[in-house]
């Protein structure tokens, strides 16, 4: 585990600062400054995958970097209470051969008792809906299918 005395306690402002450094407007994202804030036994989960441990988490971040030419994130709102942080975001993935794709979602972070490291991260988003919205002839059938099957 990283030495917690070396890192600043996480606050709403610190999280905004860290995430704004991670996703830049030119080039690939860089998580190197944020990894010390993740616990060695981090559990990360989103609608596609669940990874456990800092090594698997770093590998997942590397895969995302490889897939995108550029990745931008705008944090639209953020709330923090005790050791729980929620933030709403818009992430734009810019690919080599495909049009850029905005994805809207939110993240829940659970911090350790010291408020210095992230022990759990859960990202919520509708990956396919946001991607299909940008593909002609896919958007309407996909939305029709969802309404018919799920109300």
Short mmCIF file of N, CA and C in Angstrom, two decimals:
data_model
loop_
_atom_site.label_atom_id
_atom_site.label_comp_id
_atom_site.label_asym_id
_atom_site.label_seq_id
_atom_site.Cartn_x
_atom_site.Cartn_y
_atom_site.Cartn_z
N UNK A 1 0.84 -1.17 0.00
CA UNK A 1 0.00 0.00 0.00
C UNK A 1 0.89 1.24 0.00
N UNK A 2 0.47 2.27 -0.74
CA UNK A 2 1.21 3.53 -0.76
C UNK A 2 1.19 4.15 0.63
N UNK A 3 2.27 4.85 0.98
CA UNK A 3 2.34 5.53 2.27
C UNK A 3 1.36 6.69 2.26
N UNK A 4 0.33 6.60 3.11
CA UNK A 4 -0.73 7.61 3.11
C UNK A 4 -0.25 8.98 3.57
N UNK A 5 0.86 9.04 4.29
CA UNK A 5 1.33 10.35 4.74
C UNK A 5 1.90 11.17 3.59
N UNK A 6 2.21 10.51 2.47
CA UNK A 6 2.76 11.20 1.31
C UNK A 6 1.69 11.86 0.44
N UNK A 7 0.43 11.53 0.66
CA UNK A 7 -0.62 12.07 -0.19
C UNK A 7 -1.61 12.91 0.62
N UNK A 8 -2.11 13.91 -0.05
CA UNK A 8 -3.06 14.84 0.56
C UNK A 8 -4.40 14.14 0.76
N UNK A 9 -5.09 14.49 1.82
CA UNK A 9 -6.43 13.95 2.06
C UNK A 9 -7.34 14.39 0.90
N UNK A 10 -8.18 13.48 0.46
CA UNK A 10 -9.06 13.78 -0.67
C UNK A 10 -10.24 14.65 -0.22
N UNK A 11 -10.45 15.70 -0.94
CA UNK A 11 -11.59 16.60 -0.73
C UNK A 11 -12.26 16.78 -2.09
N UNK A 12 -13.40 17.41 -2.09
CA UNK A 12 -14.10 17.70 -3.34
C UNK A 12 -13.18 18.45 -4.30
N UNK A 13 -12.49 19.48 -3.79
CA UNK A 13 -11.61 20.31 -4.61
C UNK A 13 -10.41 19.52 -5.13
N UNK A 14 -9.84 18.67 -4.26
CA UNK A 14 -8.68 17.87 -4.67
C UNK A 14 -9.07 16.86 -5.74
N UNK A 15 -10.22 16.26 -5.62
CA UNK A 15 -10.69 15.30 -6.63
C UNK A 15 -10.89 16.01 -7.97
N UNK A 16 -11.51 17.18 -7.95
CA UNK A 16 -11.67 17.95 -9.20
C UNK A 16 -10.31 18.27 -9.82
N UNK A 17 -9.35 18.65 -9.01
CA UNK A 17 -8.02 18.97 -9.51
C UNK A 17 -7.35 17.73 -10.12
N UNK A 18 -7.41 16.61 -9.42
CA UNK A 18 -6.78 15.39 -9.91
C UNK A 18 -7.39 14.91 -11.22
N UNK A 19 -8.72 14.89 -11.28
CA UNK A 19 -9.37 14.40 -12.49
C UNK A 19 -9.15 15.35 -13.66
N UNK A 20 -9.06 16.65 -13.42
CA UNK A 20 -8.82 17.58 -14.52
C UNK A 20 -7.40 17.43 -15.07
N UNK A 21 -6.46 16.96 -14.26
CA UNK A 21 -5.10 16.68 -14.73
C UNK A 21 -5.05 15.37 -15.52
N UNK A 22 -5.91 14.46 -15.18
CA UNK A 22 -5.88 13.12 -15.79
C UNK A 22 -6.31 13.15 -17.25
N UNK A 23 -7.41 13.81 -17.50
CA UNK A 23 -7.98 13.86 -18.85
C UNK A 23 -7.69 15.24 -19.41
N UNK A 24 -6.78 15.30 -20.37
CA UNK A 24 -6.40 16.60 -20.91
C UNK A 24 -7.07 16.84 -22.25
N UNK A 25 -6.90 18.02 -22.77
CA UNK A 25 -7.54 18.37 -24.04
C UNK A 25 -6.67 18.03 -25.24
N UNK A 26 -5.45 17.66 -25.03
CA UNK A 26 -4.56 17.28 -26.12
C UNK A 26 -3.81 16.01 -25.75
N UNK A 27 -4.07 14.94 -26.49
CA UNK A 27 -3.32 13.71 -26.26
C UNK A 27 -4.01 12.74 -25.32
N UNK A 28 -3.27 11.71 -24.99
CA UNK A 28 -3.80 10.60 -24.19
C UNK A 28 -3.84 10.96 -22.70
N UNK A 29 -4.75 10.30 -21.98
CA UNK A 29 -4.83 10.56 -20.54
C UNK A 29 -3.59 10.05 -19.80
N UNK A 30 -3.33 10.63 -18.65
CA UNK A 30 -2.21 10.22 -17.82
C UNK A 30 -2.71 10.08 -16.39
N UNK A 31 -2.65 8.85 -15.87
CA UNK A 31 -3.14 8.57 -14.53
C UNK A 31 -2.02 8.52 -13.50
N UNK A 32 -0.77 8.76 -13.89
CA UNK A 32 0.36 8.54 -12.98
C UNK A 32 0.24 9.34 -11.68
N UNK A 33 -0.29 10.54 -11.73
CA UNK A 33 -0.41 11.36 -10.52
C UNK A 33 -1.57 10.92 -9.61
N UNK A 34 -2.48 10.13 -10.15
CA UNK A 34 -3.66 9.74 -9.38
C UNK A 34 -3.54 8.32 -8.80
N UNK A 35 -2.67 7.49 -9.37
CA UNK A 35 -2.53 6.11 -8.88
C UNK A 35 -2.21 6.02 -7.38
N UNK A 36 -1.38 6.92 -6.81
CA UNK A 36 -1.13 6.82 -5.36
C UNK A 36 -2.39 6.97 -4.50
N UNK A 37 -3.45 7.54 -5.06
CA UNK A 37 -4.70 7.71 -4.31
C UNK A 37 -5.57 6.46 -4.35
N UNK A 38 -5.15 5.46 -5.11
CA UNK A 38 -5.89 4.19 -5.17
C UNK A 38 -5.22 3.18 -4.24
N UNK A 39 -6.03 2.55 -3.43
CA UNK A 39 -5.57 1.52 -2.50
C UNK A 39 -5.05 0.32 -3.29
N UNK A 40 -4.08 -0.40 -2.73
CA UNK A 40 -3.53 -1.59 -3.40
C UNK A 40 -4.60 -2.62 -3.70
N UNK A 41 -5.66 -2.65 -2.90
CA UNK A 41 -6.74 -3.63 -3.10
C UNK A 41 -8.00 -2.99 -3.67
N UNK A 42 -7.81 -1.96 -4.49
CA UNK A 42 -8.93 -1.26 -5.13
C UNK A 42 -9.85 -2.26 -5.83
N UNK A 43 -11.14 -2.03 -5.72
CA UNK A 43 -12.12 -2.77 -6.50
C UNK A 43 -12.78 -1.75 -7.41
N UNK A 44 -12.64 -1.95 -8.71
CA UNK A 44 -13.23 -1.07 -9.71
C UNK A 44 -14.27 -1.87 -10.48
N UNK A 45 -15.44 -1.25 -10.70
CA UNK A 45 -16.48 -1.93 -11.48
C UNK A 45 -17.21 -0.91 -12.33
N UNK A 46 -17.52 -1.31 -13.55
CA UNK A 46 -18.39 -0.51 -14.41
C UNK A 46 -19.33 -1.47 -15.13
N UNK A 47 -20.03 -1.00 -16.15
CA UNK A 47 -21.03 -1.83 -16.82
C UNK A 47 -20.41 -2.94 -17.67
N UNK A 48 -19.11 -2.91 -17.85
CA UNK A 48 -18.42 -3.88 -18.70
C UNK A 48 -17.58 -4.86 -17.90
N UNK A 49 -16.97 -4.41 -16.82
CA UNK A 49 -15.95 -5.22 -16.16
C UNK A 49 -15.86 -4.93 -14.66
N UNK A 50 -15.20 -5.86 -13.99
CA UNK A 50 -14.85 -5.67 -12.59
C UNK A 50 -13.39 -6.09 -12.45
N UNK A 51 -12.58 -5.19 -11.90
CA UNK A 51 -11.17 -5.52 -11.68
C UNK A 51 -10.84 -5.30 -10.21
N UNK A 52 -9.94 -6.13 -9.71
CA UNK A 52 -9.56 -6.05 -8.30
C UNK A 52 -8.05 -5.96 -8.20
N UNK A 53 -7.58 -5.01 -7.40
CA UNK A 53 -6.15 -4.82 -7.18
C UNK A 53 -5.59 -3.72 -8.07
N UNK A 54 -4.57 -3.07 -7.55
CA UNK A 54 -3.98 -1.92 -8.26
C UNK A 54 -3.33 -2.34 -9.58
N UNK A 55 -2.74 -3.52 -9.64
CA UNK A 55 -2.10 -3.97 -10.88
C UNK A 55 -3.14 -4.12 -11.99
N UNK A 56 -4.25 -4.79 -11.69
CA UNK A 56 -5.32 -4.97 -12.69
C UNK A 56 -5.94 -3.63 -13.06
N UNK A 57 -6.07 -2.73 -12.09
CA UNK A 57 -6.62 -1.40 -12.35
C UNK A 57 -5.71 -0.62 -13.30
N UNK A 58 -4.42 -0.64 -13.05
CA UNK A 58 -3.47 0.05 -13.94
C UNK A 58 -3.52 -0.53 -15.35
N UNK A 59 -3.60 -1.85 -15.45
CA UNK A 59 -3.68 -2.50 -16.77
C UNK A 59 -4.94 -2.08 -17.51
N UNK A 60 -6.06 -1.96 -16.79
CA UNK A 60 -7.31 -1.51 -17.40
C UNK A 60 -7.15 -0.08 -17.93
N UNK A 61 -6.53 0.80 -17.14
CA UNK A 61 -6.30 2.18 -17.58
C UNK A 61 -5.41 2.22 -18.82
N UNK A 62 -4.39 1.36 -18.86
CA UNK A 62 -3.51 1.28 -20.04
C UNK A 62 -4.28 0.84 -21.28
N UNK A 63 -5.20 -0.12 -21.12
CA UNK A 63 -6.00 -0.58 -22.27
C UNK A 63 -6.85 0.56 -22.82
N UNK A 64 -7.45 1.34 -21.94
CA UNK A 64 -8.26 2.47 -22.37
C UNK A 64 -7.41 3.49 -23.12
N UNK A 65 -6.22 3.75 -22.61
CA UNK A 65 -5.30 4.68 -23.27
C UNK A 65 -4.93 4.19 -24.66
N UNK A 66 -4.70 2.90 -24.79
CA UNK A 66 -4.33 2.32 -26.09
C UNK A 66 -5.44 2.47 -27.13
N UNK A 67 -6.69 2.34 -26.70
CA UNK A 67 -7.83 2.38 -27.63
C UNK A 67 -8.13 3.77 -28.17
N UNK A 68 -7.75 4.80 -27.43
CA UNK A 68 -8.16 6.16 -27.79
C UNK A 68 -6.98 7.01 -28.22
N UNK A 69 -7.22 7.86 -29.17
CA UNK A 69 -6.24 8.88 -29.55
C UNK A 69 -6.21 9.96 -28.48
N UNK A 70 -7.39 10.27 -27.99
CA UNK A 70 -7.55 11.32 -26.98
C UNK A 70 -8.78 11.00 -26.16
N UNK A 71 -8.76 11.43 -24.91
CA UNK A 71 -9.87 11.17 -24.00
C UNK A 71 -10.07 12.41 -23.14
N UNK A 72 -11.24 13.02 -23.23
CA UNK A 72 -11.53 14.22 -22.46
C UNK A 72 -12.66 13.92 -21.48
N UNK A 73 -12.59 14.54 -20.31
CA UNK A 73 -13.66 14.38 -19.33
C UNK A 73 -14.00 15.73 -18.73
N UNK A 74 -15.29 16.02 -18.73
CA UNK A 74 -15.80 17.21 -18.06
C UNK A 74 -16.62 16.74 -16.87
N UNK A 75 -16.25 17.20 -15.67
CA UNK A 75 -17.03 16.88 -14.48
C UNK A 75 -18.13 17.93 -14.37
N UNK A 76 -19.37 17.47 -14.45
CA UNK A 76 -20.53 18.35 -14.48
C UNK A 76 -21.01 18.73 -13.09
N UNK A 77 -20.87 17.81 -12.13
CA UNK A 77 -21.23 18.09 -10.74
C UNK A 77 -20.51 17.09 -9.86
N UNK A 78 -20.32 17.48 -8.59
CA UNK A 78 -19.64 16.59 -7.65
C UNK A 78 -20.21 16.82 -6.25
N UNK A 79 -20.45 15.72 -5.54
CA UNK A 79 -20.95 15.77 -4.17
C UNK A 79 -20.08 14.86 -3.32
N UNK A 80 -19.83 15.29 -2.08
CA UNK A 80 -19.04 14.47 -1.17
C UNK A 80 -19.67 14.52 0.21
N UNK A 81 -19.85 13.33 0.79
CA UNK A 81 -20.35 13.24 2.16
C UNK A 81 -19.59 12.12 2.85
N UNK A 82 -18.93 12.47 3.93
CA UNK A 82 -18.09 11.53 4.67
C UNK A 82 -17.07 10.90 3.72
N UNK A 83 -17.12 9.57 3.55
CA UNK A 83 -16.13 8.91 2.70
C UNK A 83 -16.70 8.49 1.34
N UNK A 84 -17.83 9.08 0.94
CA UNK A 84 -18.45 8.76 -0.34
C UNK A 84 -18.44 10.01 -1.23
N UNK A 85 -18.02 9.81 -2.48
CA UNK A 85 -17.99 10.89 -3.46
C UNK A 85 -18.76 10.44 -4.69
N UNK A 86 -19.66 11.29 -5.17
CA UNK A 86 -20.36 11.06 -6.43
C UNK A 86 -20.03 12.19 -7.36
N UNK A 87 -19.72 11.86 -8.62
CA UNK A 87 -19.63 12.93 -9.60
C UNK A 87 -20.19 12.49 -10.94
N UNK A 88 -20.81 13.46 -11.59
CA UNK A 88 -21.44 13.27 -12.89
C UNK A 88 -20.47 13.80 -13.93
N UNK A 89 -20.34 13.08 -15.05
CA UNK A 89 -19.35 13.46 -16.04
C UNK A 89 -19.82 13.23 -17.48
N UNK A 90 -19.11 13.89 -18.37
CA UNK A 90 -19.24 13.66 -19.81
C UNK A 90 -17.83 13.34 -20.30
N UNK A 91 -17.65 12.14 -20.82
CA UNK A 91 -16.36 11.72 -21.33
C UNK A 91 -16.45 11.60 -22.85
N UNK A 92 -15.51 12.20 -23.53
CA UNK A 92 -15.48 12.12 -24.99
C UNK A 92 -14.26 11.31 -25.39
N UNK A 93 -14.55 10.20 -26.07
CA UNK A 93 -13.48 9.32 -26.56
C UNK A 93 -13.24 9.67 -28.02
N UNK A 94 -12.00 9.93 -28.36
CA UNK A 94 -11.64 10.26 -29.73
C UNK A 94 -10.79 9.10 -30.25
N UNK A 95 -11.32 8.41 -31.25
CA UNK A 95 -10.68 7.22 -31.80
C UNK A 95 -9.92 7.55 -33.08
N UNK A 96 -9.07 6.62 -33.50
CA UNK A 96 -8.27 6.82 -34.71
C UNK A 96 -9.13 6.82 -35.97
N UNK A 97 -10.06 5.89 -36.07
CA UNK A 97 -10.81 5.71 -37.32
C UNK A 97 -12.30 5.99 -37.21
N UNK A 98 -12.78 6.32 -36.03
CA UNK A 98 -14.21 6.49 -35.83
C UNK A 98 -14.49 7.89 -35.29
N UNK A 99 -15.73 8.36 -35.42
CA UNK A 99 -16.05 9.69 -34.88
C UNK A 99 -15.95 9.72 -33.36
N UNK A 100 -15.70 10.89 -32.83
CA UNK A 100 -15.62 11.01 -31.36
C UNK A 100 -16.98 10.65 -30.77
N UNK A 101 -16.92 10.08 -29.58
CA UNK A 101 -18.12 9.55 -28.95
C UNK A 101 -18.25 10.09 -27.53
N UNK A 102 -19.25 10.96 -27.29
CA UNK A 102 -19.47 11.39 -25.90
C UNK A 102 -20.26 10.33 -25.13
N UNK A 103 -19.81 10.06 -23.91
CA UNK A 103 -20.49 9.11 -23.03
C UNK A 103 -20.78 9.86 -21.74
N UNK A 104 -22.01 9.74 -21.26
CA UNK A 104 -22.43 10.42 -20.04
C UNK A 104 -22.56 9.40 -18.93
N UNK A 105 -22.09 9.75 -17.75
CA UNK A 105 -22.19 8.82 -16.64
C UNK A 105 -21.90 9.47 -15.31
N UNK A 106 -21.78 8.63 -14.30
CA UNK A 106 -21.39 9.12 -12.98
C UNK A 106 -20.52 8.07 -12.31
N UNK A 107 -19.78 8.53 -11.32
CA UNK A 107 -18.84 7.69 -10.59
C UNK A 107 -19.12 7.82 -9.10
N UNK A 108 -19.06 6.67 -8.41
CA UNK A 108 -19.12 6.67 -6.95
C UNK A 108 -17.77 6.18 -6.43
N UNK A 109 -17.11 7.01 -5.64
CA UNK A 109 -15.86 6.62 -5.01
C UNK A 109 -16.11 6.37 -3.53
N UNK A 110 -15.53 5.31 -2.99
CA UNK A 110 -15.54 5.06 -1.56
C UNK A 110 -14.11 5.21 -1.08
N UNK A 111 -13.92 6.10 -0.11
CA UNK A 111 -12.59 6.37 0.42
C UNK A 111 -12.35 5.56 1.68
N UNK A 112 -11.08 5.34 1.99
CA UNK A 112 -10.73 4.64 3.23
C UNK A 112 -11.05 5.52 4.44
N UNK A 113 -10.86 4.99 5.63
CA UNK A 113 -11.19 5.72 6.87
C UNK A 113 -10.39 7.01 7.03
N UNK A 114 -9.21 7.07 6.45
CA UNK A 114 -8.38 8.27 6.53
C UNK A 114 -8.77 9.32 5.48
N UNK A 115 -9.58 8.90 4.49
CA UNK A 115 -9.98 9.82 3.42
C UNK A 115 -8.86 10.13 2.45
N UNK A 116 -7.87 9.23 2.37
CA UNK A 116 -6.72 9.48 1.51
C UNK A 116 -6.63 8.55 0.31
N UNK A 117 -7.28 7.40 0.37
CA UNK A 117 -7.20 6.46 -0.74
C UNK A 117 -8.58 5.94 -1.13
N UNK A 118 -8.71 5.64 -2.41
CA UNK A 118 -9.95 5.12 -2.97
C UNK A 118 -9.90 3.60 -2.84
N UNK A 119 -10.89 3.04 -2.14
CA UNK A 119 -10.91 1.59 -1.95
C UNK A 119 -11.92 0.92 -2.89
N UNK A 120 -12.88 1.70 -3.39
CA UNK A 120 -13.86 1.16 -4.33
C UNK A 120 -14.28 2.26 -5.29
N UNK A 121 -14.38 1.91 -6.56
CA UNK A 121 -14.89 2.85 -7.56
C UNK A 121 -15.92 2.12 -8.40
N UNK A 122 -17.08 2.72 -8.53
CA UNK A 122 -18.15 2.17 -9.37
C UNK A 122 -18.55 3.24 -10.37
N UNK A 123 -18.39 2.95 -11.66
CA UNK A 123 -18.79 3.86 -12.72
C UNK A 123 -20.10 3.37 -13.32
N UNK A 124 -21.02 4.29 -13.53
CA UNK A 124 -22.32 3.99 -14.11
C UNK A 124 -22.47 4.75 -15.42
N UNK A 125 -22.78 4.04 -16.50
CA UNK A 125 -23.01 4.68 -17.80
C UNK A 125 -23.67 3.70 -18.75
N UNK A 126 -24.27 4.25 -19.79
CA UNK A 126 -24.90 3.44 -20.83
C UNK A 126 -24.00 3.52 -22.06
N UNK A 127 -22.99 2.67 -22.09
CA UNK A 127 -22.00 2.70 -23.16
C UNK A 127 -22.64 2.54 -24.54
N UNK A 128 -23.46 1.52 -24.70
CA UNK A 128 -23.99 1.23 -26.03
C UNK A 128 -24.98 2.29 -26.48
N UNK A 129 -25.81 2.78 -25.59
CA UNK A 129 -26.76 3.82 -25.97
C UNK A 129 -26.06 5.07 -26.45
N UNK A 130 -25.03 5.50 -25.74
CA UNK A 130 -24.31 6.71 -26.15
C UNK A 130 -23.55 6.49 -27.45
N UNK A 131 -22.97 5.31 -27.64
CA UNK A 131 -22.27 5.03 -28.89
C UNK A 131 -23.26 4.91 -30.05
N UNK A 132 -24.36 4.15 -29.86
CA UNK A 132 -25.33 3.97 -30.93
C UNK A 132 -26.01 5.27 -31.34
N UNK A 133 -26.08 6.24 -30.43
CA UNK A 133 -26.66 7.54 -30.79
C UNK A 133 -25.90 8.21 -31.92
N UNK A 134 -24.64 7.84 -32.11
CA UNK A 134 -23.81 8.46 -33.14
C UNK A 134 -23.67 7.62 -34.40
N UNK A 135 -24.38 6.51 -34.48
CA UNK A 135 -24.29 5.65 -35.66
C UNK A 135 -25.62 5.69 -36.41
N UNK A 136 -25.61 6.27 -37.62
CA UNK A 136 -26.85 6.31 -38.39
C UNK A 136 -27.42 4.90 -38.58
N UNK A 137 -28.72 4.79 -38.57
CA UNK A 137 -29.46 3.54 -38.75
C UNK A 137 -29.43 2.61 -37.53
N UNK A 138 -28.63 2.92 -36.51
CA UNK A 138 -28.59 2.11 -35.30
C UNK A 138 -29.41 2.73 -34.18
N UNK A 139 -29.40 4.05 -34.12
CA UNK A 139 -30.02 4.75 -33.00
C UNK A 139 -31.50 4.40 -32.85
N UNK A 140 -32.27 4.57 -33.92
CA UNK A 140 -33.72 4.34 -33.83
C UNK A 140 -34.06 2.88 -33.51
N UNK A 141 -33.47 1.89 -34.21
CA UNK A 141 -33.80 0.50 -33.85
C UNK A 141 -33.38 0.13 -32.43
N UNK A 142 -32.25 0.64 -31.99
CA UNK A 142 -31.78 0.34 -30.63
C UNK A 142 -32.75 0.92 -29.60
N UNK A 143 -33.14 2.18 -29.78
CA UNK A 143 -34.07 2.81 -28.84
C UNK A 143 -35.44 2.13 -28.88
N UNK A 144 -35.89 1.72 -30.07
CA UNK A 144 -37.17 1.01 -30.22
C UNK A 144 -37.10 -0.32 -29.46
N UNK A 145 -35.98 -1.05 -29.61
CA UNK A 145 -35.78 -2.31 -28.92
C UNK A 145 -35.86 -2.11 -27.40
N UNK A 146 -35.18 -1.09 -26.88
CA UNK A 146 -35.19 -0.83 -25.43
C UNK A 146 -36.60 -0.52 -24.94
N UNK A 147 -37.32 0.32 -25.68
CA UNK A 147 -38.70 0.66 -25.26
C UNK A 147 -39.58 -0.58 -25.27
N UNK A 148 -39.45 -1.41 -26.31
CA UNK A 148 -40.29 -2.59 -26.44
C UNK A 148 -39.97 -3.63 -25.34
N UNK A 149 -38.70 -3.86 -25.07
CA UNK A 149 -38.30 -4.89 -24.13
C UNK A 149 -38.29 -4.45 -22.67
N UNK A 150 -37.99 -3.18 -22.44
CA UNK A 150 -37.78 -2.71 -21.06
C UNK A 150 -38.68 -1.55 -20.65
N UNK A 151 -39.60 -1.17 -21.52
CA UNK A 151 -40.54 -0.12 -21.17
C UNK A 151 -40.06 1.21 -21.51
#
